[in-house]
mmCIF file of C-alpha atoms in Angstrom:
data_model
loop_
_atom_site.group_PDB
_atom_site.id
_atom_site.type_symbol
_atom_site.label_atom_id
_atom_site.label_comp_id
_atom_site.label_asym_id
_atom_site.label_seq_id
_atom_site.Cartn_x
_atom_site.Cartn_y
_atom_site.Cartn_z
ATOM 1 C CA MET A 1 14.685 -3.175 -11.613
ATOM 2 C CA GLU A 2 14.388 -2.934 -15.357
ATOM 3 C CA ARG A 3 11.518 -4.954 -16.698
ATOM 4 C CA SER A 4 10.903 -6.226 -20.146
ATOM 5 C CA ALA A 5 7.675 -5.450 -21.975
ATOM 6 C CA SER A 6 6.489 -9.067 -21.624
ATOM 7 C CA LYS A 7 7.018 -8.998 -17.852
ATOM 8 C CA ASN A 8 5.148 -5.700 -17.703
ATOM 9 C CA ASP A 9 2.327 -7.331 -19.660
ATOM 10 C CA LEU A 10 2.196 -10.051 -17.014
ATOM 11 C CA ILE A 11 1.853 -7.722 -14.017
ATOM 12 C CA LEU A 12 -0.563 -5.489 -15.915
ATOM 13 C CA GLN A 13 -2.983 -8.435 -15.997
ATOM 14 C CA PHE A 14 -3.288 -7.961 -12.225
ATOM 15 C CA VAL A 15 -2.764 -4.236 -11.580
ATOM 16 C CA ASP A 16 -3.341 -0.921 -13.317
ATOM 17 C CA GLU A 17 -0.557 0.950 -15.055
ATOM 18 C CA LYS A 18 -0.602 3.507 -12.203
ATOM 19 C CA VAL A 19 0.403 0.766 -9.733
ATOM 20 C CA LEU A 20 3.349 -0.263 -11.890
ATOM 21 C CA GLN A 21 4.364 3.402 -12.193
ATOM 22 C CA ALA A 22 4.103 3.800 -8.404
ATOM 23 C CA PHE A 23 6.302 0.712 -7.880
ATOM 24 C CA ASP A 24 8.870 2.163 -10.281
ATOM 25 C CA ALA A 25 8.787 5.592 -8.621
ATOM 26 C CA ILE A 26 9.186 4.127 -5.144
ATOM 27 C CA ALA A 27 11.980 1.772 -6.230
ATOM 28 C CA SER A 28 13.861 4.513 -8.072
ATOM 29 C CA ARG A 29 17.530 4.582 -7.135
ATOM 30 C CA GLU A 30 17.241 8.284 -6.403
ATOM 31 C CA ASP A 31 17.124 9.191 -2.730
ATOM 32 C CA VAL A 32 13.885 11.121 -3.118
ATOM 33 C CA VAL A 33 10.963 10.515 -0.785
ATOM 34 C CA PRO A 34 8.132 9.028 -2.865
ATOM 35 C CA GLN A 35 5.182 11.203 -3.734
ATOM 36 C CA ALA A 36 2.192 10.780 -1.434
ATOM 37 C CA GLN A 37 0.059 9.599 -4.360
ATOM 38 C CA ASP A 38 2.512 6.777 -5.155
ATOM 39 C CA VAL A 39 2.459 5.610 -1.522
ATOM 40 C CA LEU A 40 -1.343 5.725 -1.474
ATOM 41 C CA THR A 41 -1.513 3.793 -4.756
ATOM 42 C CA VAL A 42 0.627 0.992 -3.316
ATOM 43 C CA THR A 43 -1.264 0.875 -0.013
ATOM 44 C CA GLU A 44 -4.496 0.681 -1.980
ATOM 45 C CA ILE A 45 -3.317 -2.431 -3.808
ATOM 46 C CA PHE A 46 -1.764 -3.978 -0.645
ATOM 47 C CA CYS A 47 -4.810 -3.433 1.542
ATOM 48 C CA PRO A 48 -7.955 -2.465 -0.320
ATOM 49 C CA GLY A 49 -10.489 -0.695 1.849
ATOM 50 C CA ASN A 50 -8.030 0.429 4.529
ATOM 51 C CA SER A 51 -5.434 2.095 2.331
ATOM 52 C CA LYS A 52 -6.233 5.682 3.305
ATOM 53 C CA ASN A 53 -5.462 5.114 6.998
ATOM 54 C CA CYS A 54 -2.304 3.167 6.252
ATOM 55 C CA GLY A 55 -1.061 5.501 3.557
ATOM 56 C CA THR A 56 -1.536 8.560 5.705
ATOM 57 C CA PHE A 57 0.528 7.247 8.595
ATOM 58 C CA ILE A 58 3.241 5.924 6.295
ATOM 59 C CA ILE A 59 3.535 9.356 4.708
ATOM 60 C CA ASP A 60 3.484 11.131 8.106
ATOM 61 C CA ALA A 61 6.674 10.262 9.981
ATOM 62 C CA ALA A 62 5.232 11.632 13.232
ATOM 63 C CA GLU A 63 3.023 8.566 13.776
ATOM 64 C CA SER A 64 5.500 6.614 15.936
ATOM 65 C CA GLU A 65 2.803 4.810 17.942
ATOM 66 C CA LYS A 66 1.237 3.426 14.764
ATOM 67 C CA GLU A 67 4.672 2.409 13.465
ATOM 68 C CA GLU A 68 5.380 0.515 16.686
ATOM 69 C CA HIS A 69 2.022 -1.255 16.419
ATOM 70 C CA LEU A 70 2.782 -2.117 12.780
ATOM 71 C CA THR A 71 6.207 -3.479 13.758
ATOM 72 C CA GLN A 72 4.599 -5.700 16.394
ATOM 73 C CA SER A 73 1.934 -6.968 13.963
ATOM 74 C CA PHE A 74 4.546 -7.567 11.277
ATOM 75 C CA HIS A 75 6.725 -9.448 13.768
ATOM 76 C CA ARG A 76 3.872 -11.686 14.957
ATOM 77 C CA ASN A 77 2.484 -12.401 11.504
ATOM 78 C CA LEU A 78 5.825 -13.042 9.831
ATOM 79 C CA LYS A 79 6.910 -15.419 12.598
ATOM 80 C CA LEU A 80 3.558 -17.197 12.437
ATOM 81 C CA LEU A 81 3.869 -17.501 8.671
ATOM 82 C CA VAL A 82 7.322 -19.097 9.026
ATOM 83 C CA GLU A 83 6.303 -21.312 11.938
ATOM 84 C CA LYS A 84 3.290 -22.659 10.017
ATOM 85 C CA THR A 85 5.272 -23.290 6.848
ATOM 86 C CA TRP A 86 5.841 -26.955 6.151
ATOM 87 C CA ILE A 87 9.500 -27.608 5.341
ATOM 88 C CA GLU A 88 11.792 -30.515 4.631
ATOM 89 C CA ALA A 89 13.720 -31.863 7.627
ATOM 90 C CA SER A 90 16.927 -30.560 6.065
ATOM 91 C CA ASP A 91 15.579 -26.992 6.283
ATOM 92 C CA ILE A 92 14.830 -26.956 10.032
ATOM 93 C CA THR A 93 18.074 -25.146 10.803
ATOM 94 C CA VAL A 94 17.344 -22.585 8.098
ATOM 95 C CA LYS A 95 13.863 -22.058 9.515
ATOM 96 C CA ASP A 96 15.280 -21.528 13.025
ATOM 97 C CA GLN A 97 17.827 -19.061 11.664
ATOM 98 C CA VAL A 98 15.123 -17.112 9.818
ATOM 99 C CA LEU A 99 12.981 -16.945 12.972
ATOM 100 C CA TYR A 100 15.986 -15.614 14.902
ATOM 101 C CA ARG A 101 16.712 -13.047 12.174
ATOM 102 C CA ILE A 102 13.070 -11.913 12.210
ATOM 103 C CA ASP A 103 13.381 -11.235 15.957
ATOM 104 C CA LYS A 104 16.609 -9.259 15.481
ATOM 105 C CA LEU A 105 15.211 -7.332 12.512
ATOM 106 C CA CYS A 106 12.119 -6.286 14.458
ATOM 107 C CA GLU A 107 14.264 -5.148 17.395
ATOM 108 C CA LYS A 108 16.177 -2.907 14.988
ATOM 109 C CA LEU A 109 12.977 -1.725 13.293
ATOM 110 C CA SER A 110 11.624 -0.597 16.674
ATOM 111 C CA ALA A 111 14.540 1.833 16.870
ATOM 112 C CA ARG A 112 13.284 3.392 13.585
ATOM 113 C CA ASP A 113 16.731 3.344 11.987
ATOM 114 C CA TYR A 114 15.270 2.128 8.713
ATOM 115 C CA ALA A 115 18.318 2.823 6.568
ATOM 116 C CA ASN A 116 20.358 0.361 8.624
ATOM 117 C CA CYS A 117 17.523 -2.198 8.575
ATOM 118 C CA TYR A 118 16.930 -2.090 4.816
ATOM 119 C CA ARG A 119 19.363 -4.782 3.704
ATOM 120 C CA ASP A 120 18.311 -7.165 6.495
ATOM 121 C CA PHE A 121 14.641 -6.504 5.728
ATOM 122 C CA ILE A 122 15.050 -7.489 2.073
ATOM 123 C CA ALA A 123 17.224 -10.511 2.915
ATOM 124 C CA VAL A 124 14.826 -11.825 5.579
ATOM 125 C CA LEU A 125 11.810 -11.470 3.296
ATOM 126 C CA LEU A 126 13.578 -13.284 0.471
ATOM 127 C CA ASP A 127 14.504 -16.100 2.863
ATOM 128 C CA VAL A 128 10.931 -16.329 4.174
ATOM 129 C CA VAL A 129 9.642 -16.669 0.620
ATOM 130 C CA CYS A 130 12.226 -19.379 -0.067
ATOM 131 C CA LEU A 131 11.036 -21.279 2.997
ATOM 132 C CA MET A 132 7.415 -20.922 1.927
ATOM 133 C CA PHE A 133 7.887 -21.954 -1.697
ATOM 134 C CA GLY A 134 11.108 -23.974 -1.645
ATOM 135 C CA SER A 135 13.116 -24.224 -4.836
ATOM 136 C CA GLN A 136 10.200 -22.794 -6.841
ATOM 137 C CA ALA A 137 11.024 -19.344 -5.380
ATOM 138 C CA LYS A 138 14.433 -19.428 -7.034
ATOM 139 C CA LYS A 139 13.131 -20.162 -10.513
ATOM 140 C CA GLU A 140 13.020 -17.474 -13.153
ATOM 141 C CA ASP A 141 9.261 -17.841 -13.631
ATOM 142 C CA PHE A 142 8.428 -17.504 -9.916
ATOM 143 C CA ALA A 143 6.852 -14.057 -10.369
ATOM 144 C CA GLU A 144 4.339 -15.511 -12.808
ATOM 145 C CA TYR A 145 3.782 -18.561 -10.618
ATOM 146 C CA ALA A 146 3.119 -16.378 -7.548
ATOM 147 C CA LEU A 147 0.710 -14.144 -9.458
ATOM 148 C CA ARG A 148 -1.248 -17.150 -10.713
ATOM 149 C CA ILE A 149 -1.572 -19.032 -7.416
ATOM 150 C CA ASP A 150 -2.084 -16.014 -5.122
ATOM 151 C CA PRO A 151 -2.438 -12.664 -6.922
ATOM 152 C CA GLU A 152 -2.164 -10.614 -3.707
ATOM 153 C CA PHE A 153 1.110 -12.267 -2.785
ATOM 154 C CA GLY A 154 2.291 -12.151 -6.396
ATOM 155 C CA ILE A 155 1.795 -8.394 -6.481
ATOM 156 C CA PHE A 156 3.750 -8.070 -3.245
ATOM 157 C CA TRP A 157 6.513 -10.252 -4.706
ATOM 158 C CA TRP A 158 6.606 -7.964 -7.720
ATOM 159 C CA TYR A 159 6.994 -4.975 -5.378
ATOM 160 C CA LEU A 160 9.730 -6.686 -3.375
ATOM 161 C CA HIS A 161 11.628 -7.590 -6.518
ATOM 162 C CA SER A 162 11.371 -4.062 -7.874
ATOM 163 C CA LEU A 163 13.441 -2.840 -4.908
ATOM 164 C CA PRO A 164 17.239 -2.722 -4.983
ATOM 165 C CA LYS A 165 18.842 -5.422 -2.831
ATOM 166 C CA GLU A 166 21.344 -2.959 -1.375
ATOM 167 C CA ARG A 167 20.347 0.295 0.284
ATOM 168 C CA THR A 168 20.907 3.363 -1.846
ATOM 169 C CA TRP A 169 18.655 5.730 0.107
ATOM 170 C CA GLY A 170 18.483 7.705 3.325
ATOM 171 C CA ASN A 171 16.343 6.859 6.323
ATOM 172 C CA GLU A 172 13.071 8.477 5.203
ATOM 173 C CA LYS A 173 12.826 6.718 1.849
ATOM 174 C CA CYS A 174 13.884 3.430 3.452
ATOM 175 C CA ARG A 175 11.206 4.012 6.086
ATOM 176 C CA ILE A 176 8.458 4.309 3.503
ATOM 177 C CA VAL A 177 9.652 1.336 1.453
ATOM 178 C CA ILE A 178 9.950 -0.888 4.531
ATOM 179 C CA LEU A 179 6.641 0.222 6.057
ATOM 180 C CA LEU A 180 4.847 -0.589 2.809
ATOM 181 C CA GLY A 181 6.297 -4.115 2.865
ATOM 182 C CA MET A 182 5.576 -4.509 6.559
ATOM 183 C CA TYR A 183 2.022 -3.348 6.066
ATOM 184 C CA PHE A 184 1.346 -5.979 3.428
ATOM 185 C CA LEU A 185 2.859 -8.778 5.511
ATOM 186 C CA ALA A 186 1.254 -7.647 8.769
ATOM 187 C CA ASN A 187 -2.130 -8.029 7.086
ATOM 188 C CA TYR A 188 -1.438 -11.056 4.845
#
C-alpha cells in the first residue's frame, strides 16, 4: 500500500521508522519470504516482551505444534471478540455469518495451506473490524481514529491495511503474514 508522507507521519507518532520499514518489506508484492529481522520487528511491536519466542517460531516453519496452538488461540479469541461485540439488531445475521466464517477459516488454517487461506483471512478480519467499530471502520480517517483510541489495535490495523487484499504470494510468505496477524489477535 502506498502511503503519503502525512499518513507516514501519523503512524510514526506510534512506532519507529524500522517498524514501518518492516511492514513495507513484509507487505511487498514480491513473493520473497520476509527477512527474519523484519518478522522480529513486527512481533516486537505486536507483543512486547514475548516477541523473541513468537518471532522464532513464525520464522521456523517446522514448529507445527506451536502453529496449531496459535490457530486454536486465534480461533477462541477472535470468536470471543465477535461474540462480545455489541451490534445493532440489523447486524445479527452479519455477526452470525462472521462467526461461521471464522470457524471455516480456522479449519482451513489447521491444514497449513496458508496461500489458499489468505484472501479469507483478510476478508474475515476486515468484517470483524466492521462489526466492532460499525460505520466508523469504513471512514477514510479510521486509521487515525484507531491509533488514537487504542494504539495497539491501531498499529495492527495499519499492518492489516498495508497488506494486499488479494494473494500475490506463495504459501511460505502467506504463512508468515497470516501468523503475524493471528499472533496479534490471539493475544489482543
